[in-house]
Short mmCIF file of C-alpha atoms in Angstrom, two decimals:
data_model
loop_
_atom_site.label_atom_id
_atom_site.label_comp_id
_atom_site.label_asym_id
_atom_site.label_seq_id
_atom_site.Cartn_x
_atom_site.Cartn_y
_atom_site.Cartn_z
CA MET B 1 9.22 38.29 -74.18
CA GLN B 2 9.99 39.42 -70.70
CA LEU B 3 7.73 42.40 -71.06
CA ALA B 4 4.82 40.13 -71.91
CA GLN B 5 5.52 37.98 -68.87
CA ILE B 6 5.68 41.01 -66.63
CA GLU B 7 2.34 42.27 -67.97
CA THR B 8 0.79 38.82 -67.46
CA LEU B 9 2.10 38.67 -63.90
CA GLU B 10 0.79 42.16 -63.17
CA THR B 11 -2.62 41.21 -64.54
CA GLU B 12 -2.71 38.06 -62.43
CA GLY B 13 -1.61 40.06 -59.37
CA ASP B 14 -4.39 42.62 -59.98
CA ARG B 15 -6.95 39.83 -60.32
CA ALA B 16 -5.75 38.19 -57.10
CA HIS B 17 -5.88 41.55 -55.35
CA ASP B 18 -9.45 42.14 -56.59
CA ARG B 19 -10.46 38.64 -55.48
CA ILE B 20 -9.00 39.26 -52.01
CA GLU B 21 -10.91 42.55 -51.75
CA GLN B 22 -14.14 40.77 -52.77
CA LEU B 23 -13.61 38.12 -50.12
CA ILE B 24 -12.94 40.76 -47.47
CA ARG B 25 -16.17 42.60 -48.40
CA LYS B 26 -18.08 39.30 -48.26
CA ILE B 27 -16.63 38.52 -44.83
CA HIS B 28 -17.66 41.97 -43.58
CA GLN B 29 -21.19 41.33 -44.84
CA ILE B 30 -21.35 37.84 -43.30
CA HIS B 31 -19.67 38.85 -40.03
CA PRO B 32 -22.61 40.81 -38.54
CA ARG B 33 -24.99 37.92 -39.30
CA LEU B 34 -22.63 35.46 -37.63
CA GLN B 35 -22.29 37.77 -34.63
CA GLN B 36 -26.06 37.98 -34.40
CA ARG B 37 -26.47 34.17 -34.57
CA LEU B 38 -23.75 33.69 -31.96
CA ALA B 39 -25.40 36.19 -29.60
CA PHE B 40 -28.74 34.40 -30.06
CA ALA B 41 -27.20 30.99 -29.36
CA VAL B 42 -25.37 32.27 -26.29
CA THR B 43 -28.56 33.74 -24.82
CA LYS B 44 -30.87 30.82 -25.68
CA PHE B 45 -28.84 27.67 -25.10
CA PRO B 46 -27.42 28.37 -21.64
CA ARG B 47 -30.94 28.47 -20.24
CA ASN B 48 -31.75 25.14 -21.89
CA MET B 49 -28.41 23.68 -20.83
CA ALA B 50 -28.77 25.00 -17.28
CA THR B 51 -32.23 23.44 -17.03
CA ARG B 52 -30.93 20.15 -18.41
CA ASN B 53 -27.88 20.23 -16.11
CA SER B 54 -30.07 21.00 -13.12
CA ALA B 55 -32.32 18.05 -13.95
CA ASN B 56 -29.28 15.79 -14.39
CA ASN B 57 -27.83 16.98 -11.08
CA ASP B 58 -31.12 16.33 -9.29
CA LEU B 59 -31.33 12.85 -10.81
CA LEU B 60 -27.75 12.10 -9.78
CA ALA B 61 -28.38 13.34 -6.22
CA MET B 62 -31.49 11.15 -5.91
CA THR B 63 -29.59 8.15 -7.28
CA ILE B 64 -26.82 8.68 -4.72
CA GLU B 65 -29.34 9.02 -1.90
CA ALA B 66 -31.12 5.83 -2.98
CA SER B 67 -27.79 3.99 -3.13
CA LEU B 68 -26.87 5.20 0.36
CA VAL B 69 -30.23 4.01 1.69
CA LYS B 70 -29.67 0.60 0.04
CA VAL B 71 -26.15 0.35 1.49
CA SER B 72 -27.46 1.25 4.93
CA LEU B 73 -30.18 -1.39 4.61
CA VAL B 74 -27.68 -4.05 3.51
CA ARG B 75 -25.38 -3.09 6.40
CA GLY B 76 -28.24 -3.42 8.88
CA GLN B 77 -29.30 -6.78 7.47
CA THR B 78 -25.72 -8.04 7.57
CA HIS B 79 -25.28 -6.84 11.14
CA ASN B 80 -28.49 -8.57 12.22
CA THR B 81 -27.64 -11.74 10.34
CA LEU B 82 -24.17 -11.94 11.83
CA TYR B 83 -24.58 -10.71 15.38
CA ASP B 84 -28.13 -11.84 16.11
CA TYR B 85 -27.62 -15.34 14.74
CA ARG B 86 -28.92 -17.91 17.20
CA PHE B 87 -27.97 -21.56 17.32
CA SER B 88 -30.94 -23.86 16.83
CA LYS B 89 -29.99 -26.19 19.72
CA ASN B 90 -29.67 -23.41 22.31
CA PRO B 91 -31.14 -20.02 21.39
CA GLU B 92 -29.31 -18.36 24.29
CA PHE B 93 -26.06 -18.77 22.39
CA ASN B 94 -25.69 -16.12 19.74
CA MET B 95 -22.81 -14.72 17.73
CA LYS B 96 -22.37 -11.74 20.03
CA ARG B 97 -21.80 -14.00 23.04
CA ALA B 98 -19.47 -16.22 21.00
CA LEU B 99 -17.39 -13.21 19.96
CA VAL B 100 -17.22 -11.95 23.55
CA ALA B 101 -16.08 -15.41 24.72
CA ALA B 102 -13.48 -15.62 21.93
CA HIS B 103 -12.20 -12.16 22.83
CA ALA B 104 -11.88 -13.11 26.50
CA LYS B 105 -10.00 -16.30 25.54
CA LEU B 106 -7.63 -14.34 23.31
CA LYS B 107 -6.98 -11.82 26.09
CA GLU B 108 -6.20 -14.69 28.49
CA ASP B 109 -3.84 -16.24 25.91
CA GLU B 110 -2.18 -12.85 25.47
CA ARG B 111 -1.65 -12.54 29.23
CA LYS B 112 -0.14 -16.05 29.40
CA MET B 113 2.16 -15.28 26.47
CA GLU B 114 3.34 -12.09 28.15
CA GLU B 115 4.14 -14.07 31.31
CA GLU B 116 5.98 -16.68 29.24
CA GLU B 117 7.85 -13.93 27.42
CA GLY B 118 8.96 -12.47 30.75
CA ALA B 119 10.16 -15.90 31.95
CA LEU B 120 12.05 -16.46 28.69
CA ASP B 121 13.61 -13.00 28.93
CA ARG B 122 14.84 -13.79 32.45
CA GLU B 123 16.21 -17.15 31.30
CA LEU B 124 17.99 -15.50 28.37
CA ALA B 125 19.49 -12.94 30.75
CA ASP B 126 20.80 -15.80 32.93
CA TYR B 127 22.31 -17.50 29.87
CA GLN B 128 23.88 -14.22 28.83
CA LYS B 129 25.48 -13.86 32.25
CA LEU B 130 26.83 -17.42 31.96
CA LEU B 131 28.21 -16.66 28.48
CA ASP B 132 29.88 -13.54 29.82
CA ILE B 133 31.61 -15.67 32.45
CA VAL B 134 32.67 -18.22 29.81
CA ASP B 135 33.88 -15.54 27.39
CA GLY B 136 36.07 -13.85 29.96
CA GLY B 137 34.33 -11.89 32.61
CA GLY B 138 37.47 -11.83 34.83
CA ASN B 139 41.27 -11.98 34.44
CA VAL B 140 41.30 -15.67 33.47
CA SER B 141 38.64 -16.67 31.06
CA PHE B 142 36.92 -20.01 30.97
CA ARG B 143 37.93 -20.33 27.33
CA GLN B 144 41.60 -20.09 28.31
CA ILE B 145 41.11 -22.79 30.94
CA ILE B 146 39.50 -25.08 28.33
CA ALA B 147 42.30 -24.38 25.85
CA ASP B 148 44.98 -25.08 28.50
CA SER B 149 43.23 -28.27 29.57
CA ALA B 150 43.07 -29.49 25.96
CA ARG B 151 46.75 -28.67 25.48
CA VAL B 152 47.73 -30.56 28.66
CA GLU B 153 45.63 -33.56 27.58
CA LYS B 154 47.29 -33.57 24.15
CA GLU B 155 50.80 -33.30 25.60
CA THR B 156 50.03 -36.06 28.12
CA GLU B 157 48.94 -38.35 25.29
CA GLU B 158 52.12 -37.54 23.35
CA CYS B 159 54.23 -38.38 26.42
CA ARG B 160 52.44 -41.74 26.82
CA ARG B 161 53.13 -42.57 23.16
CA ASP B 162 56.81 -41.72 23.63
CA LEU B 163 56.96 -43.88 26.76
CA ARG B 164 55.30 -46.80 24.94
CA ARG B 165 57.88 -46.54 22.17
CA LEU B 166 60.56 -46.74 24.81
CA GLY B 167 59.01 -49.89 26.26
CA TRP B 168 56.78 -48.67 29.04
CA THR B 169 53.66 -50.83 29.31
CA GLY B 170 51.67 -48.69 31.67
CA GLU B 171 51.45 -51.28 34.41
CA ASN B 172 52.16 -50.18 37.99
#
C-alpha cells in the first residue's frame, strides 16, 4: 500500500513539474510581447502626457494671472471707495483728510498721556520716599513712634480706669 502511494505521489510531482515547465515556457513567450508593448507605451504616452500637462500648466498660469488682475482691480476700487469718499454736504472733506485729522488727534492724546505718565511717575516717587521714611529710613522709624504712642495711650486709659475704681472723678 505504501508503494502505491509513493508511485502516486511521484506521478503527481512529475505532473506538477511538467505544468511548471509549461508555465515558464509560456511566460518566456509572452515576456517579449509585454516588453514590446511596454516600450511602445513608454515612448508614445509621455509625449501625449507632456502635451496635456503643458496645456494644463498654461491654463493654470492664465487663471492665476486673471485672478491677480481681478484682485488688483478690487484693491484699487476699494482704495478709491474708501480714501476718495467725499461727504455730500462738503466735498472738501474726504476720508483721507479725516484719517489725517484722526491721526493728529491720536498723536496729541499720546503726547498728553506721556506727560501725565511722567507726572504720575514723579508723584509715585514722592510717595515712595514718604513710605521709606514711614517704614524706617533712619534710626527711629515712624512705625515705632506710632506703636509707642498707641501703647502710651492704652496705658493711660488703663491708669484712668484704675483711678476711677479708686474713686477719682477726674475733676480738677
